[in-house]
Amino acid sequence: MISYKTLLDNRRSIRDFKPDKVDQTLLEEILNETCMAPSASNAQPWRFIIIQDRALIERLSAESKKNLLDTIKKDQNSQFKRYERILSSPNTNVFYNAPCLVLFCGKNDYSFFASDFALAVAYFMFAATARNLGTCWIGLGDKIKDPKLKNEIGLPENYEIAAAVILGSPAKIPDTVPRKPPVILKTIA
Ligand SMILES: Cc1cc2nc3c(=O)[nH]c(=O)nc-3n(C[C@H](O)[C@H](O)[C@H](O)COP(=O)(O)O)c2cc1C
């Protein structure tokens, strides 16, 4: 059994994958552990869409890129402006050609939507890391608006994509990204 410390040390964003699809049993184990995440009022709001079809993943990348570029065009102060060049390149696949894309989705009709989903993604990442699989949250990949595409991936009408996370066997494991030490504003004893 992998130690907690090793798990923390080993998790990092993976952006280069082997082409192999993710085994269904492993995927189910990971999702079972994901669902152990805490959630406000124990709502457990997460639903999952699993896509292991590379062509469809590429179309989702193209759709998200298009919508992000539209946003930037309308608002030059957009937080996404800094990604304009990379998003404009036809060669960019925001999902890094990963073999598997997991969309975390649910109804965004309560205050703790973002927090509940962020925790679920963290559990997902650690569950995947424990099985030597790599993940990366792709914030640039969840801007899916096209109703036909939404229908094709099986996203219900009133559901939102809370997070798009890629999964697969790492082809290359990068060094960890350095962290700043904790900033304690005040300790009150
Ligand atoms: C909400 C969120 C959105 C992210 N979106 C992207 C993304 O679109 N593309 C990407 O390559 N990495 C993305 N990342 C990964 C971060 O860049 C990464 O977590 C950070 O640089 C720290 O590196 P580490 O995960 O290896 O520790 C995202 C991470 C989070 C938490």
Short mmCIF file of C-alpha atoms and ligand atoms in Angstrom, two decimals:
data_model
loop_
_atom_site.label_atom_id
_atom_site.label_comp_id
_atom_site.label_asym_id
_atom_site.label_seq_id
_atom_site.Cartn_x
_atom_site.Cartn_y
_atom_site.Cartn_z
CA MET A 1 0.00 0.00 0.00
CA ILE A 2 1.38 3.39 -1.02
CA SER A 3 1.99 5.79 1.89
CA TYR A 4 0.20 9.11 2.14
CA LYS A 5 3.52 10.95 1.82
CA THR A 6 4.47 9.01 -1.34
CA LEU A 7 1.06 9.76 -2.80
CA LEU A 8 1.50 13.48 -2.18
CA ASP A 9 5.04 13.35 -3.59
CA ASN A 10 4.04 11.37 -6.68
CA ARG A 11 1.01 13.37 -7.76
CA ARG A 12 1.73 15.99 -10.36
CA SER A 13 0.07 17.17 -13.52
CA ILE A 14 0.82 14.81 -16.40
CA ARG A 15 0.70 16.20 -19.93
CA ASP A 16 2.27 13.38 -21.94
CA PHE A 17 0.53 10.01 -22.09
CA LYS A 18 0.95 6.55 -23.55
CA PRO A 19 -1.82 5.88 -26.07
CA ASP A 20 -3.38 2.95 -24.15
CA LYS A 21 -6.97 3.28 -22.99
CA VAL A 22 -7.62 3.14 -19.25
CA ASP A 23 -8.83 -0.22 -18.01
CA GLN A 24 -12.53 -0.15 -17.08
CA THR A 25 -12.01 -1.92 -13.73
CA LEU A 26 -9.31 0.56 -12.72
CA LEU A 27 -11.55 3.42 -13.77
CA GLU A 28 -14.39 2.08 -11.63
CA GLU A 29 -12.07 1.70 -8.62
CA ILE A 30 -10.87 5.28 -9.07
CA LEU A 31 -14.42 6.62 -9.35
CA ASN A 32 -15.49 4.65 -6.25
CA GLU A 33 -12.68 6.31 -4.30
CA THR A 34 -13.53 9.69 -5.84
CA CYS A 35 -17.01 9.37 -4.36
CA MET A 36 -15.47 9.12 -0.88
CA ALA A 37 -14.81 12.87 -1.07
CA PRO A 38 -16.70 15.01 1.44
CA SER A 39 -19.42 17.30 0.13
CA ALA A 40 -21.61 20.01 1.62
CA SER A 41 -24.64 18.42 3.31
CA ASN A 42 -23.32 15.14 1.91
CA ALA A 43 -24.95 16.11 -1.39
CA GLN A 44 -22.52 13.96 -3.43
CA PRO A 45 -23.47 16.01 -6.50
CA TRP A 46 -20.92 14.54 -8.88
CA ARG A 47 -21.80 12.66 -12.06
CA PHE A 48 -19.20 11.45 -14.54
CA ILE A 49 -18.87 11.26 -18.29
CA ILE A 50 -16.01 9.04 -19.42
CA ILE A 51 -14.67 9.50 -22.92
CA GLN A 52 -12.05 7.16 -24.33
CA ASP A 53 -12.63 8.10 -27.97
CA ARG A 54 -9.68 10.19 -29.17
CA ALA A 55 -11.56 11.74 -32.09
CA LEU A 56 -14.34 12.93 -29.77
CA ILE A 57 -11.81 14.25 -27.24
CA GLU A 58 -10.22 16.27 -30.07
CA ARG A 59 -13.61 17.70 -31.08
CA LEU A 60 -14.24 18.73 -27.47
CA SER A 61 -10.83 20.42 -27.44
CA ALA A 62 -11.71 22.32 -30.63
CA GLU A 63 -15.08 23.39 -29.20
CA SER A 64 -13.57 24.61 -25.92
CA LYS A 65 -10.80 26.48 -27.78
CA LYS A 66 -13.34 28.16 -30.05
CA ASN A 67 -15.47 29.31 -27.12
CA LEU A 68 -12.46 30.58 -25.19
CA LEU A 69 -11.26 32.55 -28.24
CA ASP A 70 -14.78 34.04 -28.60
CA THR A 71 -14.63 35.09 -24.94
CA ILE A 72 -11.23 36.72 -25.46
CA LYS A 73 -12.48 38.51 -28.58
CA LYS A 74 -15.42 39.96 -26.65
CA ASP A 75 -13.34 40.85 -23.59
CA GLN A 76 -9.68 41.69 -24.05
CA ASN A 77 -9.30 41.76 -20.25
CA SER A 78 -10.44 38.17 -20.02
CA GLN A 79 -8.35 35.95 -17.73
CA PHE A 80 -7.92 33.69 -20.76
CA LYS A 81 -6.19 36.38 -22.86
CA ARG A 82 -2.78 35.02 -21.88
CA TYR A 83 -3.62 31.71 -23.58
CA GLU A 84 -4.71 33.35 -26.85
CA ARG A 85 -1.67 32.34 -28.88
CA ILE A 86 -1.73 28.70 -27.81
CA LEU A 87 -5.52 28.47 -28.24
CA SER A 88 -5.24 29.93 -31.75
CA SER A 89 -2.89 27.21 -32.92
CA PRO A 90 -4.65 24.41 -34.81
CA ASN A 91 -2.04 22.03 -33.37
CA THR A 92 -3.11 22.63 -29.78
CA ASN A 93 -5.12 19.87 -28.20
CA VAL A 94 -5.99 21.24 -24.76
CA PHE A 95 -6.27 17.62 -23.60
CA TYR A 96 -2.68 16.79 -24.66
CA ASN A 97 -3.85 13.78 -26.70
CA ALA A 98 -4.71 11.93 -23.50
CA PRO A 99 -6.45 8.60 -24.06
CA CYS A 100 -9.16 9.29 -21.48
CA LEU A 101 -11.14 12.36 -20.50
CA VAL A 102 -13.35 12.42 -17.43
CA LEU A 103 -15.94 15.17 -17.20
CA PHE A 104 -17.21 15.87 -13.70
CA CYS A 105 -20.69 17.31 -14.01
CA GLY A 106 -23.71 18.19 -11.97
CA LYS A 107 -26.43 20.75 -11.29
CA ASN A 108 -24.92 24.10 -10.38
CA ASP A 109 -27.85 25.16 -8.22
CA TYR A 110 -26.27 25.55 -4.79
CA SER A 111 -23.49 27.53 -3.10
CA PHE A 112 -20.95 24.76 -2.63
CA PHE A 113 -20.90 23.42 -6.20
CA ALA A 114 -17.31 24.50 -6.91
CA SER A 115 -15.95 23.30 -3.55
CA ASP A 116 -17.62 19.89 -3.74
CA PHE A 117 -16.28 19.27 -7.22
CA ALA A 118 -12.77 20.48 -6.44
CA LEU A 119 -12.61 17.98 -3.58
CA ALA A 120 -13.88 15.19 -5.81
CA VAL A 121 -11.21 16.00 -8.39
CA ALA A 122 -8.52 15.89 -5.70
CA TYR A 123 -9.71 12.46 -4.56
CA PHE A 124 -9.77 11.34 -8.20
CA MET A 125 -6.19 12.53 -8.71
CA PHE A 126 -4.90 10.69 -5.66
CA ALA A 127 -6.83 7.52 -6.51
CA ALA A 128 -5.30 7.62 -10.00
CA THR A 129 -1.80 8.36 -8.67
CA ALA A 130 -2.05 5.37 -6.31
CA ARG A 131 -2.52 3.23 -9.45
CA ASN A 132 0.41 4.80 -11.31
CA LEU A 133 -1.93 6.72 -13.59
CA GLY A 134 -1.46 10.39 -14.43
CA THR A 135 -4.02 13.18 -14.37
CA CYS A 136 -4.31 16.85 -15.17
CA TRP A 137 -7.25 19.18 -14.55
CA ILE A 138 -7.89 20.99 -17.83
CA GLY A 139 -9.59 24.30 -17.07
CA LEU A 140 -9.20 25.22 -20.72
CA GLY A 141 -11.24 22.19 -21.72
CA ASP A 142 -14.63 22.63 -20.10
CA LYS A 143 -16.12 25.39 -22.28
CA ILE A 144 -18.51 23.12 -24.15
CA LYS A 145 -21.56 25.00 -25.43
CA ASP A 146 -22.63 23.31 -28.67
CA PRO A 147 -25.99 21.62 -27.90
CA LYS A 148 -25.32 18.80 -30.38
CA LEU A 149 -21.98 18.00 -28.79
CA LYS A 150 -23.51 18.21 -25.30
CA ASN A 151 -26.14 15.77 -26.43
CA GLU A 152 -23.54 13.47 -27.98
CA ILE A 153 -21.54 13.25 -24.74
CA GLY A 154 -24.72 12.67 -22.74
CA LEU A 155 -24.69 15.86 -20.68
CA PRO A 156 -28.20 16.37 -19.29
CA GLU A 157 -29.96 19.72 -20.06
CA ASN A 158 -29.60 21.29 -16.62
CA TYR A 159 -26.10 19.98 -15.90
CA GLU A 160 -22.81 21.85 -16.04
CA ILE A 161 -19.31 20.57 -16.57
CA ALA A 162 -17.58 21.37 -13.28
CA ALA A 163 -14.21 19.93 -14.26
CA ALA A 164 -12.51 18.25 -17.19
CA VAL A 165 -9.70 15.93 -16.12
CA ILE A 166 -7.45 13.85 -18.34
CA LEU A 167 -6.28 10.42 -17.29
CA GLY A 168 -3.86 7.85 -18.61
CA SER A 169 -0.54 6.09 -18.25
CA PRO A 170 2.21 8.71 -18.14
CA ALA A 171 4.69 8.64 -21.03
CA LYS A 172 6.83 11.21 -19.26
CA ILE A 173 6.76 12.15 -15.58
CA PRO A 174 7.92 15.74 -15.09
CA ASP A 175 9.69 17.08 -12.03
CA THR A 176 7.40 18.46 -9.36
CA VAL A 177 6.54 22.11 -9.62
CA PRO A 178 8.08 23.95 -6.66
CA ARG A 179 5.77 25.08 -3.89
CA LYS A 180 6.00 28.13 -1.71
CA PRO A 181 6.17 27.51 2.03
CA PRO A 182 2.92 28.07 3.94
CA VAL A 183 2.22 31.71 4.73
CA ILE A 184 0.80 31.85 8.25
CA LEU A 185 -0.85 35.22 8.68
CA LYS A 186 -1.23 34.81 12.39
CA THR A 187 -1.06 32.12 15.03
CA ILE A 188 -3.28 32.68 18.01
CA ALA A 189 -2.53 30.42 20.94
C1 LIG B 1 -8.60 24.42 -11.70
C2 LIG B 1 -7.36 24.02 -12.46
C3 LIG B 1 -7.30 24.22 -13.83
C4 LIG B 1 -6.17 23.81 -14.55
N1 LIG B 1 -6.17 23.95 -15.91
C5 LIG B 1 -5.11 23.51 -16.62
C6 LIG B 1 -5.12 23.56 -18.04
O1 LIG B 1 -6.08 24.00 -18.68
N2 LIG B 1 -4.03 23.10 -18.70
C7 LIG B 1 -2.95 22.58 -18.04
O2 LIG B 1 -1.98 22.18 -18.70
N3 LIG B 1 -2.91 22.51 -16.68
C8 LIG B 1 -3.97 22.95 -15.96
N4 LIG B 1 -3.96 22.85 -14.59
C9 LIG B 1 -2.81 22.23 -13.89
C10 LIG B 1 -1.96 23.28 -13.15
O3 LIG B 1 -1.21 24.01 -14.09
C11 LIG B 1 -1.05 22.53 -12.16
O4 LIG B 1 -1.84 21.87 -11.20
C12 LIG B 1 -0.07 23.47 -11.46
O5 LIG B 1 0.83 24.03 -12.36
C13 LIG B 1 0.75 22.75 -10.36
O6 LIG B 1 1.42 21.64 -10.93
P1 LIG B 1 1.20 20.15 -10.41
O7 LIG B 1 -0.25 19.79 -10.63
O8 LIG B 1 2.11 19.30 -11.25
O9 LIG B 1 1.56 20.10 -8.96
C14 LIG B 1 -5.07 23.23 -13.87
C15 LIG B 1 -5.13 23.04 -12.48
C16 LIG B 1 -6.28 23.41 -11.78
C17 LIG B 1 -6.32 23.14 -10.29
#
